[in-house]
Short mmCIF file of C-alpha atoms and ligand atoms in Angstrom, two decimals:
data_model
loop_
_atom_site.label_atom_id
_atom_site.label_comp_id
_atom_site.label_asym_id
_atom_site.label_seq_id
_atom_site.Cartn_x
_atom_site.Cartn_y
_atom_site.Cartn_z
CA MET A 11 91.64 -6.23 -51.44
CA LYS A 12 88.40 -5.06 -53.08
CA LYS A 13 87.85 -1.32 -52.94
CA ILE A 14 84.26 -0.21 -52.61
CA LEU A 15 83.01 3.35 -52.79
CA ILE A 16 79.87 3.99 -50.75
CA THR A 17 78.36 7.42 -51.37
CA GLY A 18 76.18 9.10 -48.76
CA GLY A 19 77.62 6.84 -46.06
CA ALA A 20 77.24 9.46 -43.32
CA GLY A 21 73.47 9.58 -43.81
CA PHE A 22 70.72 7.42 -42.35
CA ILE A 23 70.74 4.31 -44.56
CA GLY A 24 74.30 4.83 -45.82
CA SER A 25 75.76 4.67 -42.30
CA HIS A 26 74.11 1.28 -41.73
CA VAL A 27 75.43 0.00 -45.06
CA VAL A 28 78.96 1.28 -44.29
CA ARG A 29 78.91 -0.37 -40.84
CA LEU A 30 77.69 -3.68 -42.27
CA PHE A 31 80.32 -3.79 -45.02
CA VAL A 32 83.24 -2.61 -42.83
CA ASN A 33 82.47 -5.22 -40.15
CA LYS A 34 81.39 -8.10 -42.38
CA TYR A 35 84.08 -7.79 -45.06
CA PRO A 36 87.50 -7.12 -43.49
CA ASP A 37 89.05 -7.96 -46.88
CA TYR A 38 87.22 -5.02 -48.54
CA HIS A 39 88.37 -1.45 -48.16
CA ILE A 40 85.33 0.81 -47.78
CA PHE A 41 85.59 4.43 -48.93
CA ASN A 42 82.73 6.56 -47.62
CA LEU A 43 82.25 9.67 -49.79
CA ASP A 44 79.89 12.22 -48.33
CA LYS A 45 79.38 15.98 -48.63
CA LEU A 46 78.10 16.14 -45.04
CA THR A 47 75.00 18.13 -45.81
CA TYR A 48 72.55 18.78 -42.96
CA ALA A 49 71.61 15.06 -43.28
CA GLY A 50 75.16 13.69 -43.08
CA ASN A 51 76.59 13.09 -39.62
CA LEU A 52 79.90 11.42 -38.80
CA LEU A 53 78.58 10.73 -35.29
CA ASN A 54 76.64 7.93 -37.01
CA LEU A 55 79.92 6.06 -37.57
CA THR A 56 82.06 6.58 -34.46
CA ASP A 57 82.11 2.83 -33.75
CA ILE A 58 83.89 2.00 -37.02
CA GLU A 59 85.76 5.20 -37.89
CA ASN A 60 89.16 3.85 -36.78
CA LYS A 61 88.90 0.47 -38.51
CA PRO A 62 91.83 -0.19 -40.87
CA ASN A 63 89.53 -1.04 -43.80
CA TYR A 64 87.63 2.28 -43.66
CA THR A 65 88.35 5.71 -45.14
CA PHE A 66 86.14 8.80 -45.08
CA ILE A 67 86.33 11.29 -47.95
CA LYS A 68 84.48 14.58 -47.73
CA GLY A 69 83.30 15.48 -51.23
CA ASP A 70 80.40 16.54 -53.41
CA ILE A 71 79.19 14.19 -56.16
CA VAL A 72 78.14 17.25 -58.16
CA ASP A 73 81.88 17.91 -58.70
CA GLY A 74 82.52 15.74 -61.78
CA ASP A 75 86.30 16.39 -61.85
CA LEU A 76 86.60 15.28 -58.24
CA MET A 77 84.66 12.07 -58.99
CA LEU A 78 86.95 11.24 -61.89
CA SER A 79 90.11 11.92 -59.92
CA LEU A 80 88.87 9.79 -56.99
CA PHE A 81 88.15 6.88 -59.34
CA LYS A 82 91.61 7.27 -60.93
CA THR A 83 93.41 7.48 -57.58
CA HIS A 84 91.62 4.69 -55.75
CA GLN A 85 90.63 2.38 -58.63
CA PHE A 86 87.34 1.36 -56.99
CA ASP A 87 86.02 -2.10 -57.89
CA GLY A 88 82.49 -1.26 -56.91
CA VAL A 89 80.16 1.58 -56.07
CA ILE A 90 77.12 1.56 -53.80
CA HIS A 91 75.48 4.89 -54.50
CA LEU A 92 73.21 6.26 -51.78
CA ALA A 93 74.13 9.97 -51.71
CA ALA A 94 71.02 11.99 -52.41
CA GLU A 95 68.78 14.75 -51.29
CA SER A 96 66.10 12.53 -49.76
CA HIS A 97 63.28 14.56 -48.21
CA VAL A 98 60.11 15.12 -50.28
CA ASP A 99 59.10 18.32 -48.45
CA ARG A 100 62.49 19.91 -49.11
CA SER A 101 62.21 18.96 -52.80
CA ILE A 102 58.96 20.93 -53.01
CA GLU A 103 60.78 23.98 -51.58
CA ASN A 104 63.97 23.64 -53.62
CA PRO A 105 63.79 21.26 -56.60
CA MET A 106 67.06 22.36 -58.20
CA GLU A 107 69.16 21.01 -55.35
CA PHE A 108 67.54 17.62 -56.04
CA VAL A 109 68.30 17.87 -59.76
CA MET A 110 71.94 18.67 -59.01
CA THR A 111 72.68 15.98 -56.45
CA ASN A 112 70.30 13.23 -57.52
CA VAL A 113 70.57 13.56 -61.29
CA VAL A 114 73.83 15.39 -62.10
CA GLY A 115 75.67 13.75 -59.19
CA THR A 116 74.59 10.29 -60.31
CA VAL A 117 75.64 10.95 -63.92
CA ASN A 118 79.03 12.23 -62.69
CA LEU A 119 79.58 8.94 -60.87
CA LEU A 120 78.47 6.93 -63.91
CA ASN A 121 80.87 8.91 -66.12
CA ALA A 122 83.77 8.39 -63.74
CA ALA A 123 83.08 4.64 -63.52
CA LYS A 124 82.72 4.37 -67.29
CA ALA A 125 85.97 6.26 -67.93
CA VAL A 126 88.09 4.31 -65.45
CA TRP A 127 86.54 0.86 -65.92
CA LYS A 128 86.32 0.92 -69.72
CA ASP A 129 89.26 -1.43 -70.37
CA ASN A 130 88.33 -3.98 -67.75
CA LEU A 131 84.78 -4.46 -66.54
CA GLU A 132 85.63 -7.79 -64.87
CA GLY A 133 84.42 -7.83 -61.25
CA LYS A 134 83.08 -4.28 -61.43
CA ARG A 135 79.67 -3.25 -60.14
CA PHE A 136 77.73 0.03 -59.97
CA TYR A 137 74.84 -0.33 -57.51
CA HIS A 138 72.29 2.47 -57.49
CA VAL A 139 70.05 2.71 -54.41
CA SER A 140 66.62 4.07 -55.29
CA THR A 141 63.12 4.39 -53.97
CA ASP A 142 59.62 3.01 -54.52
CA GLU A 143 58.40 6.60 -54.98
CA VAL A 144 59.48 6.43 -58.65
CA TYR A 145 56.41 4.24 -59.29
CA GLY A 146 53.99 6.96 -58.15
CA ALA A 147 50.96 6.26 -56.01
CA LEU A 148 48.76 3.18 -55.56
CA GLY A 149 45.05 3.14 -54.83
CA HIS A 150 43.76 1.00 -51.99
CA GLU A 151 44.71 -2.24 -53.78
CA GLY A 152 47.78 -3.74 -55.44
CA PHE A 153 51.57 -3.57 -55.13
CA PHE A 154 54.52 -2.08 -56.98
CA THR A 155 56.48 -4.73 -58.89
CA GLU A 156 59.67 -4.30 -60.90
CA GLU A 157 57.41 -4.04 -64.00
CA THR A 158 55.33 -1.11 -62.70
CA ALA A 159 55.66 1.91 -64.99
CA TYR A 160 57.43 4.96 -63.57
CA ASP A 161 55.06 7.79 -62.56
CA PRO A 162 56.80 10.12 -60.12
CA HIS A 163 54.84 13.01 -58.58
CA SER A 164 57.26 15.01 -56.43
CA PRO A 165 60.46 16.74 -57.47
CA TYR A 166 62.28 14.24 -55.23
CA SER A 167 60.76 11.18 -56.90
CA ALA A 168 61.16 12.73 -60.36
CA SER A 169 64.87 13.26 -59.67
CA LYS A 170 65.27 9.68 -58.42
CA ALA A 171 63.35 8.35 -61.45
CA SER A 172 65.64 10.33 -63.72
CA SER A 173 68.73 8.95 -62.01
CA ASP A 174 67.37 5.39 -62.39
CA HIS A 175 66.86 6.01 -66.12
CA PHE A 176 70.46 7.23 -66.47
CA VAL A 177 71.79 4.16 -64.67
CA ARG A 178 69.82 1.85 -67.02
CA ALA A 179 70.91 3.91 -70.03
CA TYR A 180 74.59 3.50 -69.07
CA HIS A 181 74.04 -0.26 -68.77
CA ASP A 182 72.27 -0.53 -72.11
CA THR A 183 74.43 1.95 -74.04
CA TYR A 184 77.92 1.45 -72.61
CA GLY A 185 77.63 -1.98 -71.01
CA LEU A 186 78.31 -0.60 -67.54
CA PRO A 187 77.64 -3.38 -64.97
CA THR A 188 74.84 -1.70 -63.06
CA ILE A 189 72.13 -2.89 -60.70
CA ILE A 190 69.26 -0.98 -59.05
CA SER A 191 67.02 -1.49 -56.04
CA ASN A 192 63.84 0.41 -55.17
CA CYS A 193 62.99 0.32 -51.49
CA SER A 194 59.99 1.35 -49.43
CA ASN A 195 60.04 3.71 -46.39
CA ASN A 196 62.85 2.98 -43.93
CA TYR A 197 62.81 3.56 -40.19
CA GLY A 198 65.28 2.93 -37.40
CA PRO A 199 68.28 4.45 -35.60
CA ASN A 200 70.04 7.52 -37.01
CA GLN A 201 67.20 8.84 -39.18
CA PHE A 202 67.23 12.61 -39.40
CA PRO A 203 64.28 14.09 -37.46
CA GLU A 204 62.58 15.64 -40.47
CA LYS A 205 61.06 12.31 -41.55
CA LEU A 206 57.77 11.20 -40.00
CA ILE A 207 58.93 8.71 -37.35
CA PRO A 208 61.90 10.55 -35.78
CA LEU A 209 60.18 13.95 -36.13
CA PHE A 210 57.13 12.71 -34.23
CA LEU A 211 59.22 10.83 -31.62
CA ASN A 212 61.11 14.04 -30.93
CA ASN A 213 57.93 16.12 -30.79
CA ILE A 214 56.19 13.68 -28.44
CA ARG A 215 59.30 13.78 -26.24
CA ASN A 216 59.14 17.59 -26.18
CA ASN A 217 55.33 17.83 -25.91
CA LYS A 218 55.14 19.62 -29.26
CA PRO A 219 52.28 19.38 -31.80
CA LEU A 220 52.36 16.46 -34.25
CA PRO A 221 51.68 17.93 -37.73
CA VAL A 222 49.66 15.26 -39.56
CA TYR A 223 49.29 16.04 -43.26
CA GLY A 224 45.73 15.95 -44.60
CA LYS A 225 43.61 13.36 -42.81
CA GLY A 226 46.50 11.06 -41.94
CA GLU A 227 45.11 8.43 -44.31
CA ASN A 228 48.14 8.00 -46.54
CA VAL A 229 49.73 4.58 -46.37
CA ARG A 230 53.43 3.69 -46.30
CA ASP A 231 55.18 0.30 -46.24
CA TRP A 232 57.80 0.47 -43.47
CA LEU A 233 61.07 -1.49 -43.42
CA TYR A 234 63.64 -1.54 -40.62
CA VAL A 235 66.84 0.07 -41.92
CA ILE A 236 69.06 -2.89 -40.94
CA ASP A 237 66.91 -5.09 -43.20
CA HIS A 238 67.43 -2.65 -46.07
CA ALA A 239 71.19 -2.77 -45.50
CA ALA A 240 71.05 -6.59 -45.51
CA ALA A 241 69.10 -6.53 -48.79
CA ILE A 242 71.72 -4.22 -50.34
CA ASP A 243 74.45 -6.67 -49.28
CA VAL A 244 72.63 -9.60 -50.91
CA ILE A 245 71.83 -7.70 -54.11
CA TYR A 246 75.36 -6.28 -54.40
CA HIS A 247 76.88 -9.75 -54.17
CA LYS A 248 74.29 -11.98 -55.87
CA GLY A 249 72.15 -9.90 -58.24
CA PRO A 250 72.90 -10.20 -61.98
CA ASP A 251 74.00 -7.10 -63.92
CA GLY A 252 71.22 -4.98 -65.37
CA GLU A 253 68.60 -6.22 -62.89
CA THR A 254 66.21 -4.31 -60.64
CA TYR A 255 64.95 -5.52 -57.25
CA ASN A 256 62.13 -4.10 -55.15
CA ILE A 257 62.72 -4.13 -51.39
CA GLY A 258 59.88 -3.82 -48.88
CA GLY A 259 58.55 -5.07 -45.61
CA HIS A 260 54.92 -6.02 -46.42
CA ASN A 261 54.23 -3.75 -43.49
CA GLU A 262 51.64 -1.18 -44.48
CA TRP A 263 50.42 1.45 -42.05
CA LYS A 264 48.03 4.34 -42.41
CA ASN A 265 49.94 7.36 -41.04
CA ILE A 266 47.41 8.04 -38.29
CA ASP A 267 47.48 4.43 -37.07
CA LEU A 268 51.27 4.39 -37.05
CA ILE A 269 51.30 7.65 -35.09
CA LYS A 270 48.97 6.14 -32.47
CA VAL A 271 51.27 3.12 -32.11
CA MET A 272 54.20 5.50 -31.54
CA ILE A 273 52.22 7.54 -29.03
CA LYS A 274 51.27 4.43 -27.06
CA ALA A 275 54.87 3.21 -26.86
CA MET A 276 56.26 6.67 -26.08
CA ASP A 277 53.69 7.45 -23.37
CA LYS A 278 54.66 4.18 -21.66
CA LYS A 279 58.38 5.04 -21.79
CA LEU A 280 57.78 8.62 -20.61
CA GLY A 281 55.55 7.53 -17.74
CA ARG A 282 52.59 9.44 -19.16
CA GLU A 283 48.93 8.40 -19.05
CA PRO A 284 48.55 5.87 -21.93
CA GLY A 285 47.35 7.69 -25.06
CA SER A 286 47.57 11.12 -23.44
CA SER A 287 49.95 12.43 -26.12
CA GLU A 288 47.17 11.97 -28.70
CA LYS A 289 46.19 15.52 -27.74
CA LEU A 290 49.32 16.63 -29.64
CA ILE A 291 47.91 15.39 -32.97
CA THR A 292 47.32 18.44 -35.17
CA TYR A 293 45.89 18.08 -38.67
CA VAL A 294 47.65 20.48 -41.05
CA THR A 295 47.47 21.35 -44.76
CA ASP A 296 48.26 18.32 -46.89
CA ARG A 297 51.61 17.92 -48.66
CA ALA A 298 51.30 19.04 -52.31
CA GLY A 299 51.11 16.04 -54.66
CA HIS A 300 50.89 13.70 -51.66
CA ASP A 301 50.98 10.06 -52.86
CA LEU A 302 48.14 8.07 -51.29
CA ARG A 303 49.75 4.69 -50.86
CA TYR A 304 53.03 2.84 -51.42
CA ALA A 305 53.30 -0.95 -51.12
CA ILE A 306 56.08 -3.15 -52.41
CA ASP A 307 55.96 -6.65 -53.84
CA SER A 308 59.43 -7.95 -52.96
CA SER A 309 58.83 -11.55 -54.13
CA LYS A 310 61.51 -11.31 -56.86
CA LEU A 311 64.18 -10.50 -54.25
CA GLN A 312 62.84 -13.10 -51.84
CA ASN A 313 62.57 -15.88 -54.44
CA GLU A 314 65.70 -15.20 -56.50
CA LEU A 315 68.18 -14.04 -53.87
CA GLY A 316 66.70 -15.41 -50.63
CA TRP A 317 66.35 -12.12 -48.70
CA LYS A 318 63.51 -11.52 -46.28
CA PRO A 319 62.89 -8.96 -43.51
CA SER A 320 64.20 -10.15 -40.14
CA LEU A 321 62.07 -8.02 -37.83
CA GLN A 322 58.39 -7.62 -37.09
CA PHE A 323 57.28 -3.98 -36.93
CA GLU A 324 56.39 -4.07 -33.21
CA GLU A 325 59.99 -5.09 -32.41
CA GLY A 326 61.48 -2.61 -34.89
CA ILE A 327 59.57 0.38 -33.55
CA GLU A 328 60.49 -0.55 -29.94
CA LYS A 329 64.17 -0.78 -30.92
CA THR A 330 63.90 2.54 -32.73
CA ILE A 331 62.31 4.33 -29.80
CA ASP A 332 64.92 2.83 -27.45
CA TRP A 333 67.71 4.04 -29.71
CA TYR A 334 66.40 7.62 -29.69
CA PHE A 335 65.94 7.51 -25.91
CA ASN A 336 69.49 6.21 -25.45
CA ASN A 337 70.91 8.77 -27.87
CA GLU A 338 69.30 12.00 -26.77
CA ASP A 339 72.60 13.83 -27.37
CA TRP A 340 72.45 12.78 -31.03
CA LEU A 341 68.86 13.98 -31.24
CA ASP A 342 69.60 17.25 -29.48
CA SER A 343 72.65 17.96 -31.65
CA THR A 344 70.77 17.26 -34.90
CA THR A 345 67.87 19.49 -33.85
CA SER A 346 69.99 22.48 -32.89
CA GLY A 347 71.23 25.20 -35.29
CA ASP A 348 69.69 25.25 -38.77
CA TYR A 349 67.10 22.61 -37.90
CA GLN A 350 65.03 25.20 -36.06
CA LYS A 351 64.97 27.47 -39.13
CA TYR A 352 63.82 24.55 -41.28
CA TYR A 353 61.18 23.62 -38.71
CA ASP A 354 59.80 27.14 -38.49
CA LYS A 355 59.66 27.41 -42.28
CA MET A 356 57.82 24.10 -42.72
CA TYR A 357 55.56 24.12 -39.71
CA GLY A 358 55.39 27.78 -38.63
CA ASN A 359 55.31 28.27 -34.88
CA ARG A 360 53.17 25.19 -34.20
P1 LIG B 426 69.81 10.90 -45.94
O1 LIG B 426 69.24 12.20 -46.39
O2 LIG B 426 69.70 10.49 -44.53
O3 LIG B 426 71.36 10.83 -46.32
C1 LIG B 426 71.86 11.31 -47.55
C2 LIG B 426 73.38 11.40 -47.42
O4 LIG B 426 73.89 11.87 -48.70
C3 LIG B 426 73.84 12.40 -46.36
O5 LIG B 426 74.89 11.86 -45.61
C4 LIG B 426 74.32 13.59 -47.19
O6 LIG B 426 75.35 14.32 -46.55
C5 LIG B 426 74.81 12.91 -48.45
N1 LIG B 426 74.79 13.83 -49.61
C6 LIG B 426 73.76 14.62 -49.99
N2 LIG B 426 74.12 15.34 -51.08
C7 LIG B 426 75.38 14.96 -51.40
C8 LIG B 426 76.29 15.33 -52.42
N3 LIG B 426 75.97 16.25 -53.34
N4 LIG B 426 77.50 14.73 -52.47
C9 LIG B 426 77.84 13.80 -51.53
N5 LIG B 426 77.04 13.43 -50.52
C10 LIG B 426 75.82 14.00 -50.46
O7 LIG B 426 69.16 9.82 -46.92
P2 LIG B 426 68.68 8.33 -46.63
O8 LIG B 426 67.31 8.35 -46.12
O9 LIG B 426 69.75 7.62 -45.90
O10 LIG B 426 68.62 7.77 -48.14
C11 LIG B 426 69.79 7.23 -48.75
C12 LIG B 426 69.41 6.78 -50.15
O11 LIG B 426 68.39 5.79 -50.09
C13 LIG B 426 68.88 7.89 -51.04
O12 LIG B 426 69.39 7.69 -52.34
C14 LIG B 426 67.38 7.71 -51.00
O13 LIG B 426 66.78 8.17 -52.20
C15 LIG B 426 67.28 6.20 -50.88
N6 LIG B 426 66.07 5.69 -50.21
C16 LIG B 426 65.69 6.18 -48.97
C17 LIG B 426 64.58 5.65 -48.33
C18 LIG B 426 64.14 6.15 -46.97
O14 LIG B 426 63.07 5.74 -46.49
N7 LIG B 426 64.89 6.97 -46.28
C19 LIG B 426 63.84 4.62 -48.93
C20 LIG B 426 64.24 4.16 -50.20
C21 LIG B 426 65.37 4.71 -50.82
O1 LIG B 427 59.09 5.40 -49.94
C1 LIG B 427 60.45 5.66 -49.80
C2 LIG B 427 60.65 7.11 -49.42
O2 LIG B 427 60.21 7.24 -48.08
C3 LIG B 427 62.10 7.58 -49.55
O3 LIG B 427 62.48 7.51 -50.90
C4 LIG B 427 62.26 9.00 -49.04
O4 LIG B 427 63.63 9.37 -49.06
C5 LIG B 427 61.76 9.05 -47.60
O5 LIG B 427 61.82 10.37 -47.13
C6 LIG B 427 60.32 8.52 -47.51
O6 LIG B 427 59.38 9.44 -48.15
P1 LIG B 427 57.98 9.82 -47.49
O7 LIG B 427 57.55 11.11 -48.05
O8 LIG B 427 57.03 8.68 -47.55
O9 LIG B 427 58.46 9.96 -45.95
P2 LIG B 427 58.13 11.03 -44.80
O10 LIG B 427 58.70 10.50 -43.54
O11 LIG B 427 58.48 12.41 -45.21
O12 LIG B 427 56.54 10.95 -44.70
C7 LIG B 427 55.88 9.73 -44.39
C8 LIG B 427 54.38 10.00 -44.40
O13 LIG B 427 54.05 10.87 -43.31
C9 LIG B 427 53.90 10.72 -45.66
O14 LIG B 427 52.61 10.24 -46.00
C10 LIG B 427 53.81 12.18 -45.23
C11 LIG B 427 53.45 12.08 -43.76
N1 LIG B 427 53.97 13.19 -42.92
C12 LIG B 427 55.29 13.48 -42.96
C13 LIG B 427 55.82 14.51 -42.21
C14 LIG B 427 57.30 14.84 -42.29
C15 LIG B 427 53.10 13.91 -42.08
O15 LIG B 427 51.90 13.63 -42.03
N2 LIG B 427 53.63 14.94 -41.35
C16 LIG B 427 54.95 15.28 -41.38
O16 LIG B 427 55.35 16.24 -40.69
#
């Protein structure tokens, strides 16, 4: 039985990857290692938590001794590393937490894999899940390819870029069998309501202001989270060692246009006058260092490994809104407690 360590499996994307692997590969044992920060939530995994091929381990990747002892005890064959501090706005407030988890935590995992795998690299794989933000910002034209030079602008993207460099360095220096993917913005069920889509869905639901940064003209390339998980599956199993793959949906939206699509769909579901929630749109001070546009060229992944997105955006956003409507308890529990303190700090009493 193959043993695979998935880090950050209680978070947004990680929980979808854990679910996919536990259900699709009954002959793998999946170990989900997660610190359960504010972003980690075991409620994301109640449907698979009792499966015989699944084990949850609460732990912090910043603890290097713990990582080494887990590798020694469980003799993992593979790692899919998603654990990270992932929110740009939080990185602007507290960069050091991002350095610790995203950089030091990643190097701890690399060191543990290197130490335990050194005598037999056969069948081993260290998969690092990264972001398109490492490439910086695009103007109105062009796409990020795997050849685009790194140019991170936020503490978050700088920490992810640094972790990518360490992963490549361990491949080139020690021969560790690594692989990296850089994905565009994800959306879908279970995303913590600090990120644009779930934050605004929740605020529309509660008739609260929608804090649009700057003029709302920044562009993001949105991918449904299940399609990201499917890409990770394909890359983990078929991608050659040392490679990098960009993952994206060819689905670019200006923030303000995306927000209006959400408002239209939400007003319909809430029985409000169509478009009436547009009155909640509130333009606020722009995010510092705000990247204008991200857009991914995923042709390498599509041509070499045969992945492509399964969903059109209109269907994905409907499914997402339905999920949040059907899981109001999840939304209410994630927005109680410390969430309110975070909200007040970021957005004042708007
Ligand atoms: P998330 O914030 O929802 O989840 C992160 C998970 O990591 C949480 O469960 C948290 O508890 C855990 N974690 C944080 N610090 C930890 C630590 N020190 N030790 C162990 N566990 C820890 O993040 P997400 O949006 O699911 O992103 C997952 C990964 O995918 C990240 O590496 C992120 O950089 C990358 N990514 C995200 C997106 C996106 O749009 N969300 C896009 C591309 C890449
Ligand atoms: O591109 C991949 C990245 O996408 C991931 O690596 C990150 O983990 C993920 O958080 C996401 O980063 P963004 O900064 O693009 O996502 P966010 O949802 O925070 O913001 C999306 C856009 O919406 C961005 O242009 C900022 C804007 N925004 C965001 C918030 C939270 C607002 O206008 N108002 C807001 O309140």
